[in-house]
Amino acid sequence: MLQKYLARSARTFAAQSFESRLPQATRASFRAAYPGNGRVLSGLRPYSDSAAETKDEKPEAKAKEEEDPAKEIEAAKAEAKEATDKWKRQVAEYRNLQEQTKREVQAAKDFALQRFAKELLDSVDNFDRALGAVPQDKLSSNQELKTLYDGLRMTETILMNTLKKFGVEKLDPAETNEKFDPNRHEATFQTPQPDKEDGTVFYTQSKGFLLNGRVIRPAKVGVVKNA
């Protein structure tokens, strides 16, 4: 009798232990389906499911541990790539800003010098008019006139050399018989010249000027037109 009682108590304890590990929501259903749970579960080993779960979890945990370093490396690579791209964009923006600033500074210098040069063009024109008004045949007989003429010529030369240092040059297309260029010349009249081709500049009424190769005042010229 004692042995039967002990065996029945052990089966009941095992069933209660198994039931205690079930979720709260399924305990009532379990009791209703197996009212004699002590007898039904007497042959079950309460640690069998736990051992199976532990056995199943070990490969998953191991795989997870193996995957984590790979994911960390990929995340680090992505972060490094993003930081590198951001740095490259910032460098490009800085260089573009440098170039833009340089162009703006140069444009401001050119504009300021252009205004200054234009203010001096009238003075250069006056030197040309003064030198052109002196009769060449009088220079040999009148020493005072020749001295004045040489002084004016020297002053004009110094002024033009100074302007040339800053990129200002005189444009006289008649000296080289240039072809008429509407971008550099302004035609004031046309006349036939049998010994010259049509479109040739044969007379410079007012000299033009260039600033660093750019026209700041076109030359006023006479152009050949034979037909």
CSV table of C-alpha atoms in Angstrom, one decimal:
chain,number,residue,atom,x,y,z
A,1,MET,CA,0.0,0.0,0.0
A,2,LEU,CA,2.8,2.4,0.9
A,3,GLN,CA,4.5,1.8,-2.4
A,4,LYS,CA,1.3,2.4,-4.4
A,5,TYR,CA,0.7,5.6,-2.5
A,6,LEU,CA,4.3,6.9,-3.1
A,7,ALA,CA,4.0,6.0,-6.8
A,8,ARG,CA,0.7,7.8,-7.2
A,9,SER,CA,2.1,10.9,-5.3
A,10,ALA,CA,5.1,11.0,-7.6
A,11,ARG,CA,2.9,10.9,-10.7
A,12,THR,CA,0.7,13.7,-9.4
A,13,PHE,CA,3.7,15.8,-8.6
A,14,ALA,CA,5.1,15.3,-12.1
A,15,ALA,CA,1.8,16.3,-13.7
A,16,GLN,CA,1.5,19.4,-11.5
A,17,SER,CA,5.1,20.3,-12.4
A,18,PHE,CA,4.4,20.0,-16.1
A,19,GLU,CA,1.2,22.0,-15.8
A,20,SER,CA,3.0,24.8,-13.9
A,21,ARG,CA,5.2,25.4,-17.0
A,22,LEU,CA,2.3,25.8,-19.3
A,23,PRO,CA,1.1,29.3,-20.2
A,24,GLN,CA,-1.7,30.6,-18.0
A,25,ALA,CA,-4.1,30.8,-20.9
A,26,THR,CA,-3.8,27.0,-21.7
A,27,ARG,CA,-3.9,25.6,-18.2
A,28,ALA,CA,-7.7,25.6,-18.0
A,29,SER,CA,-8.0,23.9,-21.3
A,30,PHE,CA,-5.5,21.3,-20.3
A,31,ARG,CA,-7.3,20.5,-17.1
A,32,ALA,CA,-10.7,20.2,-18.9
A,33,ALA,CA,-9.1,17.9,-21.6
A,34,TYR,CA,-7.2,15.8,-19.1
A,35,PRO,CA,-9.0,15.7,-15.7
A,36,GLY,CA,-6.9,12.8,-14.6
A,37,ASN,CA,-3.7,14.5,-15.5
A,38,GLY,CA,-1.9,12.7,-12.8
A,39,ARG,CA,-2.5,9.3,-14.4
A,40,VAL,CA,-2.1,10.5,-18.0
A,41,LEU,CA,1.1,12.3,-17.5
A,42,SER,CA,2.7,9.8,-15.2
A,43,GLY,CA,4.8,8.4,-17.9
A,44,LEU,CA,6.0,11.8,-19.1
A,45,ARG,CA,9.3,13.2,-18.2
A,46,PRO,CA,8.9,16.8,-17.2
A,47,TYR,CA,12.4,17.8,-18.5
A,48,SER,CA,12.0,16.3,-22.0
A,49,ASP,CA,10.5,19.4,-23.6
A,50,SER,CA,12.9,21.7,-21.9
A,51,ALA,CA,15.8,19.7,-23.1
A,52,ALA,CA,14.5,19.7,-26.6
A,53,GLU,CA,14.0,23.4,-26.5
A,54,THR,CA,17.5,23.9,-25.2
A,55,LYS,CA,18.8,21.6,-27.9
A,56,ASP,CA,16.9,23.5,-30.6
A,57,GLU,CA,18.0,26.9,-29.3
A,58,LYS,CA,21.7,26.2,-29.3
A,59,PRO,CA,22.1,26.1,-33.1
A,60,GLU,CA,20.0,29.3,-33.4
A,61,ALA,CA,22.0,31.1,-30.7
A,62,LYS,CA,25.2,29.9,-32.3
A,63,ALA,CA,24.0,31.2,-35.8
A,64,LYS,CA,23.0,34.5,-34.2
A,65,GLU,CA,26.4,34.9,-32.7
A,66,GLU,CA,28.0,34.1,-36.0
A,67,GLU,CA,25.8,36.6,-37.9
A,68,ASP,CA,26.2,39.5,-35.5
A,69,PRO,CA,29.9,40.3,-36.3
A,70,ALA,CA,29.1,40.2,-40.1
A,71,LYS,CA,26.2,42.6,-39.5
A,72,GLU,CA,28.4,44.9,-37.4
A,73,ILE,CA,31.0,44.9,-40.2
A,74,GLU,CA,28.5,45.8,-42.9
A,75,ALA,CA,27.0,48.5,-40.7
A,76,ALA,CA,30.5,49.9,-40.1
A,77,LYS,CA,31.3,49.8,-43.8
A,78,ALA,CA,28.0,51.6,-44.6
A,79,GLU,CA,28.7,54.3,-42.0
A,80,ALA,CA,32.3,54.8,-43.3
A,81,LYS,CA,31.0,55.1,-46.9
A,82,GLU,CA,28.4,57.7,-45.8
A,83,ALA,CA,31.0,59.7,-43.9
A,84,THR,CA,33.4,59.5,-46.9
A,85,ASP,CA,30.7,60.7,-49.3
A,86,LYS,CA,29.7,63.5,-47.0
A,87,TRP,CA,33.4,64.6,-46.7
A,88,LYS,CA,33.8,64.5,-50.5
A,89,ARG,CA,30.7,66.7,-51.0
A,90,GLN,CA,32.0,69.2,-48.4
A,91,VAL,CA,35.4,69.4,-50.1
A,92,ALA,CA,33.8,69.9,-53.5
A,93,GLU,CA,31.5,72.6,-52.2
A,94,TYR,CA,34.5,74.3,-50.6
A,95,ARG,CA,36.5,74.2,-53.8
A,96,ASN,CA,33.5,75.6,-55.8
A,97,LEU,CA,33.2,78.4,-53.3
A,98,GLN,CA,36.9,79.2,-53.6
A,99,GLU,CA,36.7,79.3,-57.4
A,100,GLN,CA,33.5,81.4,-57.3
A,101,THR,CA,35.1,83.8,-54.8
A,102,LYS,CA,38.2,84.1,-56.9
A,103,ARG,CA,36.2,84.9,-60.0
A,104,GLU,CA,34.1,87.5,-58.1
A,105,VAL,CA,37.3,89.2,-56.8
A,106,GLN,CA,38.9,89.2,-60.2
A,107,ALA,CA,35.7,90.6,-61.8
A,108,ALA,CA,35.6,93.3,-59.2
A,109,LYS,CA,39.2,94.2,-59.9
A,110,ASP,CA,38.6,94.2,-63.7
A,111,PHE,CA,35.5,96.4,-63.3
A,112,ALA,CA,37.2,98.9,-61.1
A,113,LEU,CA,40.2,99.1,-63.5
A,114,GLN,CA,37.9,99.3,-66.5
A,115,ARG,CA,36.1,102.4,-65.0
A,116,PHE,CA,39.5,103.9,-64.3
A,117,ALA,CA,40.8,103.2,-67.8
A,118,LYS,CA,37.8,104.7,-69.4
A,119,GLU,CA,38.2,107.9,-67.5
A,120,LEU,CA,41.8,108.2,-68.9
A,121,LEU,CA,40.8,107.5,-72.5
A,122,ASP,CA,39.8,111.2,-73.1
A,123,SER,CA,43.2,112.3,-71.9
A,124,VAL,CA,44.9,109.9,-74.4
A,125,ASP,CA,42.6,111.2,-77.1
A,126,ASN,CA,43.7,114.8,-76.3
A,127,PHE,CA,47.3,113.8,-76.6
A,128,ASP,CA,46.7,112.4,-80.0
A,129,ARG,CA,44.8,115.5,-81.1
A,130,ALA,CA,47.6,117.8,-79.8
A,131,LEU,CA,50.3,115.8,-81.6
A,132,GLY,CA,48.3,115.7,-84.8
A,133,ALA,CA,47.7,119.4,-84.8
A,134,VAL,CA,51.4,120.2,-84.9
A,135,PRO,CA,52.6,120.9,-88.5
A,136,GLN,CA,55.4,118.5,-89.2
A,137,ASP,CA,57.2,120.9,-91.6
A,138,LYS,CA,57.5,123.5,-88.7
A,139,LEU,CA,59.3,121.2,-86.4
A,140,SER,CA,62.7,121.5,-88.2
A,141,SER,CA,62.6,125.3,-88.2
A,142,ASN,CA,61.0,126.0,-84.8
A,143,GLN,CA,63.0,124.6,-81.9
A,144,GLU,CA,60.5,125.7,-79.3
A,145,LEU,CA,57.7,123.9,-81.1
A,146,LYS,CA,59.9,120.8,-81.5
A,147,THR,CA,60.7,120.8,-77.8
A,148,LEU,CA,57.0,121.1,-77.0
A,149,TYR,CA,56.1,118.4,-79.4
A,150,ASP,CA,58.8,116.0,-78.1
A,151,GLY,CA,57.5,116.6,-74.5
A,152,LEU,CA,54.0,115.8,-75.5
A,153,ARG,CA,55.1,112.7,-77.3
A,154,MET,CA,57.2,111.5,-74.3
A,155,THR,CA,54.3,112.1,-71.9
A,156,GLU,CA,52.0,110.1,-74.1
A,157,THR,CA,54.5,107.3,-74.4
A,158,ILE,CA,54.9,107.1,-70.6
A,159,LEU,CA,51.1,107.2,-70.1
A,160,MET,CA,50.5,104.4,-72.6
A,161,ASN,CA,53.3,102.2,-71.1
A,162,THR,CA,51.8,102.7,-67.7
A,163,LEU,CA,48.3,101.7,-69.0
A,164,LYS,CA,49.8,98.7,-70.8
A,165,LYS,CA,51.2,97.3,-67.5
A,166,PHE,CA,47.5,97.0,-66.3
A,167,GLY,CA,46.4,95.4,-69.6
A,168,VAL,CA,45.2,98.5,-71.4
A,169,GLU,CA,46.3,98.7,-75.1
A,170,LYS,CA,45.5,101.0,-78.0
A,171,LEU,CA,43.6,99.7,-81.0
A,172,ASP,CA,44.5,101.4,-84.4
A,173,PRO,CA,43.2,99.1,-87.2
A,174,ALA,CA,44.3,101.5,-90.0
A,175,GLU,CA,48.0,101.0,-89.2
A,176,THR,CA,47.8,97.3,-90.2
A,177,ASN,CA,44.9,97.6,-92.8
A,178,GLU,CA,42.7,95.2,-90.8
A,179,LYS,CA,39.5,93.8,-92.1
A,180,PHE,CA,36.4,95.4,-90.5
A,181,ASP,CA,35.3,93.6,-87.4
A,182,PRO,CA,32.0,94.7,-85.9
A,183,ASN,CA,33.1,93.4,-82.5
A,184,ARG,CA,36.2,95.7,-82.4
A,185,HIS,CA,35.4,98.5,-84.8
A,186,GLU,CA,32.6,101.0,-85.4
A,187,ALA,CA,32.2,102.1,-89.0
A,188,THR,CA,31.5,105.9,-89.3
A,189,PHE,CA,31.6,106.1,-93.1
A,190,GLN,CA,32.4,104.1,-96.2
A,191,THR,CA,34.2,105.2,-99.4
A,192,PRO,CA,35.7,103.6,-102.5
A,193,GLN,CA,39.4,102.8,-102.5
A,194,PRO,CA,40.4,101.2,-105.9
A,195,ASP,CA,43.7,99.9,-104.5
A,196,LYS,CA,42.2,98.3,-101.4
A,197,GLU,CA,39.7,95.4,-100.9
A,198,ASP,CA,36.2,95.9,-99.7
A,199,GLY,CA,35.8,95.8,-96.0
A,200,THR,CA,39.3,97.0,-95.3
A,201,VAL,CA,39.8,99.7,-92.6
A,202,PHE,CA,41.8,102.5,-94.2
A,203,TYR,CA,41.2,105.3,-91.7
A,204,THR,CA,41.0,105.6,-87.9
A,205,GLN,CA,38.9,108.5,-86.8
A,206,SER,CA,39.2,107.6,-83.1
A,207,LYS,CA,41.4,104.9,-81.7
A,208,GLY,CA,39.9,102.0,-79.7
A,209,PHE,CA,41.2,100.4,-76.5
A,210,LEU,CA,41.4,96.9,-75.1
A,211,LEU,CA,41.5,95.8,-71.5
A,212,ASN,CA,43.1,92.4,-71.1
A,213,GLY,CA,42.0,91.5,-74.7
A,214,ARG,CA,38.4,92.7,-74.2
A,215,VAL,CA,37.2,95.8,-76.0
A,216,ILE,CA,36.3,98.7,-73.7
A,217,ARG,CA,35.9,101.1,-76.6
A,218,PRO,CA,35.7,100.2,-80.2
A,219,ALA,CA,37.7,102.1,-82.8
A,220,LYS,CA,35.8,104.5,-85.0
A,221,VAL,CA,36.9,103.8,-88.6
A,222,GLY,CA,36.4,104.4,-92.2
A,223,VAL,CA,35.8,101.3,-94.3
A,224,VAL,CA,36.5,100.6,-98.0
A,225,LYS,CA,33.4,100.0,-100.2
A,226,ASN,CA,34.1,99.9,-104.0
A,227,ALA,CA,30.8,98.5,-105.2
